[in-house]
């Protein structure tokens, strides 16, 4: 009986309950065709706009959906920025059946980045913004195809899949983690992945494009500060601390500050006197002769 329960729960772990996104007024949905399955993209109002100089590509986390980003997308639209939210595998209205724990997700993020770039004139600045699993997958995508992304911003992104899986189990059932751990291990096998091949920290070290920012939620029990610091060192990224905020809850706790920080990243990419000519993130860094410091911490 125990084995039957483990198999059932492992299947559910890879196929979580889906919460499909509603489409707000003036937003637009587009279906991106992929070899693995159709993937919905949600565009902010009036996007794509030729006047936009920065586009944000939003990636939700495990158990989430594109709706997580709608309020942020609306606020950024008012500041002149376009944005696109992508449905992740095994969740929302994705045509892909199962969660991939970074493997399939990174492929979808890369294809979404190509789709978005093709919708805009050359020289557009593309910033990928991910939360939790979506953030971890964003680092993997950026490491695999760094030329696609001008900046990476993640919230509550973990550094190591094995480490985070064990932490997740310990938080769910502290006194009997050994009961849940086989479920996680079997779930990863059902997803067809080898966890050691999909650690975000390994891919983050390969990306040296434009601004790299890690948002650490101060009250995050899953992705603790030491984990954020590990990932920040690998990515040579800034760390911004969202005060009194739980895991992946910054939009809920302080939407205006989220908007402010993303607008700050956009301004770093497109200063008022900059030209819109195409230039890769890597060539920008080399041309300036500077790179971001290993860690610059800010708080609200």
Short mmCIF file of C-alpha atoms in Angstrom, two decimals, residues 19-197:
data_model
loop_
_atom_site.label_atom_id
_atom_site.label_comp_id
_atom_site.label_asym_id
_atom_site.label_seq_id
_atom_site.Cartn_x
_atom_site.Cartn_y
_atom_site.Cartn_z
CA UNK A 19 -4.74 26.88 -12.08
CA UNK A 20 -5.47 28.36 -15.48
CA UNK A 21 -4.98 32.08 -15.97
CA UNK A 22 -7.81 34.42 -16.81
CA UNK A 23 -7.09 36.97 -19.54
CA UNK A 24 -7.50 40.56 -18.33
CA UNK A 25 -9.11 43.21 -20.51
CA UNK A 26 -6.74 44.64 -23.15
CA UNK A 27 -4.24 41.80 -22.65
CA UNK A 28 -3.64 39.45 -25.57
CA UNK A 29 -2.90 35.74 -25.66
CA UNK A 30 -0.82 34.01 -28.29
CA UNK A 31 -0.07 30.30 -28.66
CA UNK A 32 3.58 29.43 -29.15
CA UNK A 33 3.98 26.12 -30.98
CA UNK A 34 6.74 23.89 -29.64
CA UNK A 35 7.83 20.31 -30.27
CA UNK A 36 6.76 19.43 -26.75
CA UNK A 37 3.35 21.08 -26.80
CA UNK A 38 1.52 24.35 -27.30
CA UNK A 39 2.52 27.08 -24.86
CA UNK A 40 0.33 30.15 -24.21
CA UNK A 41 1.95 33.59 -23.98
CA UNK A 42 0.16 36.58 -22.46
CA UNK A 43 1.10 40.00 -23.84
CA UNK A 44 0.57 43.23 -21.90
CA UNK A 45 -1.83 45.84 -23.37
CA UNK A 46 -0.96 47.02 -26.90
CA UNK A 47 2.16 44.85 -27.05
CA UNK A 48 4.24 44.58 -29.12
CA UNK A 49 4.76 48.35 -29.34
CA UNK A 50 7.47 49.79 -31.58
CA UNK A 51 7.97 52.50 -28.96
CA UNK A 52 8.94 49.97 -26.28
CA UNK A 53 12.67 49.74 -25.64
CA UNK A 54 12.54 47.07 -22.93
CA UNK A 55 10.42 43.91 -22.79
CA UNK A 56 10.09 41.79 -19.66
CA UNK A 57 9.59 38.04 -20.05
CA UNK A 58 7.86 36.71 -16.91
CA UNK A 59 8.18 33.11 -15.72
CA UNK A 60 5.97 31.81 -12.90
CA UNK A 61 6.88 29.20 -10.31
CA UNK A 62 5.76 25.71 -9.31
CA UNK A 63 2.00 25.58 -8.78
CA UNK A 64 1.57 29.06 -10.23
CA UNK A 65 0.35 30.57 -13.48
CA UNK A 66 0.67 33.68 -15.65
CA UNK A 67 -1.92 35.48 -13.55
CA UNK A 68 0.75 35.92 -10.87
CA UNK A 69 2.27 38.66 -13.05
CA UNK A 70 -0.77 40.56 -14.33
CA UNK A 71 -0.69 43.42 -11.82
CA UNK A 72 3.03 43.90 -12.38
CA UNK A 73 2.61 43.81 -16.16
CA UNK A 74 -0.10 46.47 -15.95
CA UNK A 75 2.08 48.74 -13.80
CA UNK A 76 5.07 48.35 -16.13
CA UNK A 77 2.87 49.09 -19.14
CA UNK A 78 2.06 52.47 -17.58
CA UNK A 79 5.81 53.16 -17.47
CA UNK A 80 6.24 52.39 -21.14
CA UNK A 81 7.55 48.82 -20.83
CA UNK A 82 6.03 45.85 -22.65
CA UNK A 83 5.90 42.42 -21.05
CA UNK A 84 5.04 38.82 -21.84
CA UNK A 85 4.16 36.03 -19.41
CA UNK A 86 4.71 32.41 -20.39
CA UNK A 87 2.89 29.31 -19.11
CA UNK A 88 5.27 26.75 -17.67
CA UNK A 89 5.23 23.01 -18.47
CA UNK A 90 2.70 20.94 -16.55
CA UNK A 91 0.95 24.05 -15.27
CA UNK A 92 -1.53 26.75 -16.24
CA UNK A 93 -2.80 26.10 -19.79
CA UNK A 94 0.47 24.62 -21.07
CA UNK A 95 0.09 21.82 -23.58
CA UNK A 96 3.09 20.10 -22.02
CA UNK A 97 1.94 17.41 -19.62
CA UNK A 98 4.53 17.43 -16.85
CA UNK A 99 6.81 19.70 -14.84
CA UNK A 100 10.46 19.40 -15.87
CA UNK A 101 12.20 20.97 -12.82
CA UNK A 102 14.30 23.25 -15.01
CA UNK A 103 14.98 21.03 -18.00
CA UNK A 104 11.81 21.56 -20.07
CA UNK A 105 11.18 24.95 -18.48
CA UNK A 106 14.48 26.36 -19.71
CA UNK A 107 13.72 25.18 -23.25
CA UNK A 108 10.36 26.94 -23.20
CA UNK A 109 11.93 30.14 -21.81
CA UNK A 110 14.53 30.14 -24.58
CA UNK A 111 11.91 29.61 -27.27
CA UNK A 112 9.70 32.30 -25.73
CA UNK A 113 12.66 34.71 -25.78
CA UNK A 114 13.20 34.02 -29.48
CA UNK A 115 9.48 34.50 -30.17
CA UNK A 116 9.41 37.81 -28.32
CA UNK A 117 12.55 39.09 -30.04
CA UNK A 118 11.07 38.26 -33.43
CA UNK A 119 8.02 40.38 -32.60
CA UNK A 120 10.09 43.55 -32.06
CA UNK A 121 12.58 45.61 -34.06
CA UNK A 122 16.28 44.79 -33.65
CA UNK A 123 17.86 46.30 -30.56
CA UNK A 124 15.04 45.61 -28.13
CA UNK A 125 16.25 44.84 -24.60
CA UNK A 126 14.85 41.60 -23.20
CA UNK A 127 14.82 41.00 -19.45
CA UNK A 128 13.79 37.59 -18.11
CA UNK A 129 12.13 37.72 -14.68
CA UNK A 130 11.37 34.47 -12.88
CA UNK A 131 10.11 33.43 -9.47
CA UNK A 132 11.00 30.26 -7.52
CA UNK A 133 11.21 27.35 -10.02
CA UNK A 134 10.63 29.91 -12.77
CA UNK A 135 13.60 31.90 -11.47
CA UNK A 136 15.83 28.85 -11.25
CA UNK A 137 14.82 27.89 -14.79
CA UNK A 138 15.56 31.42 -15.99
CA UNK A 139 19.18 31.08 -14.85
CA UNK A 140 19.42 27.75 -16.65
CA UNK A 141 18.03 29.30 -19.84
CA UNK A 142 20.38 32.29 -19.57
CA UNK A 143 23.35 29.99 -19.12
CA UNK A 144 22.36 27.86 -22.09
CA UNK A 145 21.60 30.77 -24.46
CA UNK A 146 23.14 33.93 -22.98
CA UNK A 147 22.78 35.89 -26.22
CA UNK A 148 18.98 35.86 -25.84
CA UNK A 149 18.85 37.83 -22.59
CA UNK A 150 20.00 41.37 -21.82
CA UNK A 151 19.36 40.98 -18.08
CA UNK A 152 18.21 38.38 -15.56
CA UNK A 153 16.12 39.16 -12.47
CA UNK A 154 14.93 36.36 -10.20
CA UNK A 155 12.99 36.14 -6.96
CA UNK A 156 13.33 33.20 -4.56
CA UNK A 157 15.40 31.25 -7.09
CA UNK A 158 17.17 28.20 -5.68
CA UNK A 159 20.76 27.26 -6.47
CA UNK A 160 20.73 23.46 -6.25
CA UNK A 161 17.81 21.19 -7.15
CA UNK A 162 18.79 18.35 -4.81
CA UNK A 163 19.36 20.71 -1.90
CA UNK A 164 16.05 22.49 -2.43
CA UNK A 165 14.10 19.26 -2.84
CA UNK A 166 15.36 18.04 0.52
CA UNK A 167 14.56 21.39 2.11
CA UNK A 168 11.07 21.32 0.62
CA UNK A 169 10.44 17.90 2.09
CA UNK A 170 11.76 18.93 5.51
CA UNK A 171 9.45 21.94 5.60
CA UNK A 172 6.40 19.94 4.53
CA UNK A 173 6.79 17.22 7.16
CA UNK A 174 9.67 17.97 9.55
CA UNK A 175 9.23 14.91 11.72
CA UNK A 176 8.93 12.42 8.87
CA UNK A 177 10.90 13.77 5.93
CA UNK A 178 12.06 10.24 5.13
CA UNK A 179 8.45 9.41 4.19
CA UNK A 180 8.22 12.19 1.57
CA UNK A 181 11.73 12.05 0.12
CA UNK A 182 11.05 8.92 -2.01
CA UNK A 183 8.12 10.80 -3.55
CA UNK A 184 10.42 13.62 -4.70
CA UNK A 185 13.06 11.22 -6.01
CA UNK A 186 10.51 9.13 -7.92
CA UNK A 187 8.83 12.27 -9.23
CA UNK A 188 12.10 13.45 -10.72
CA UNK A 189 12.54 10.06 -12.37
CA UNK A 190 9.01 10.28 -13.80
CA UNK A 191 9.97 13.70 -15.19
CA UNK A 192 12.96 12.01 -16.84
CA UNK A 193 15.63 14.23 -15.32
CA UNK A 194 18.93 13.75 -13.54
CA UNK A 195 18.89 16.47 -10.87
CA UNK A 196 22.66 16.97 -10.91
CA UNK A 197 22.42 18.12 -14.53
#
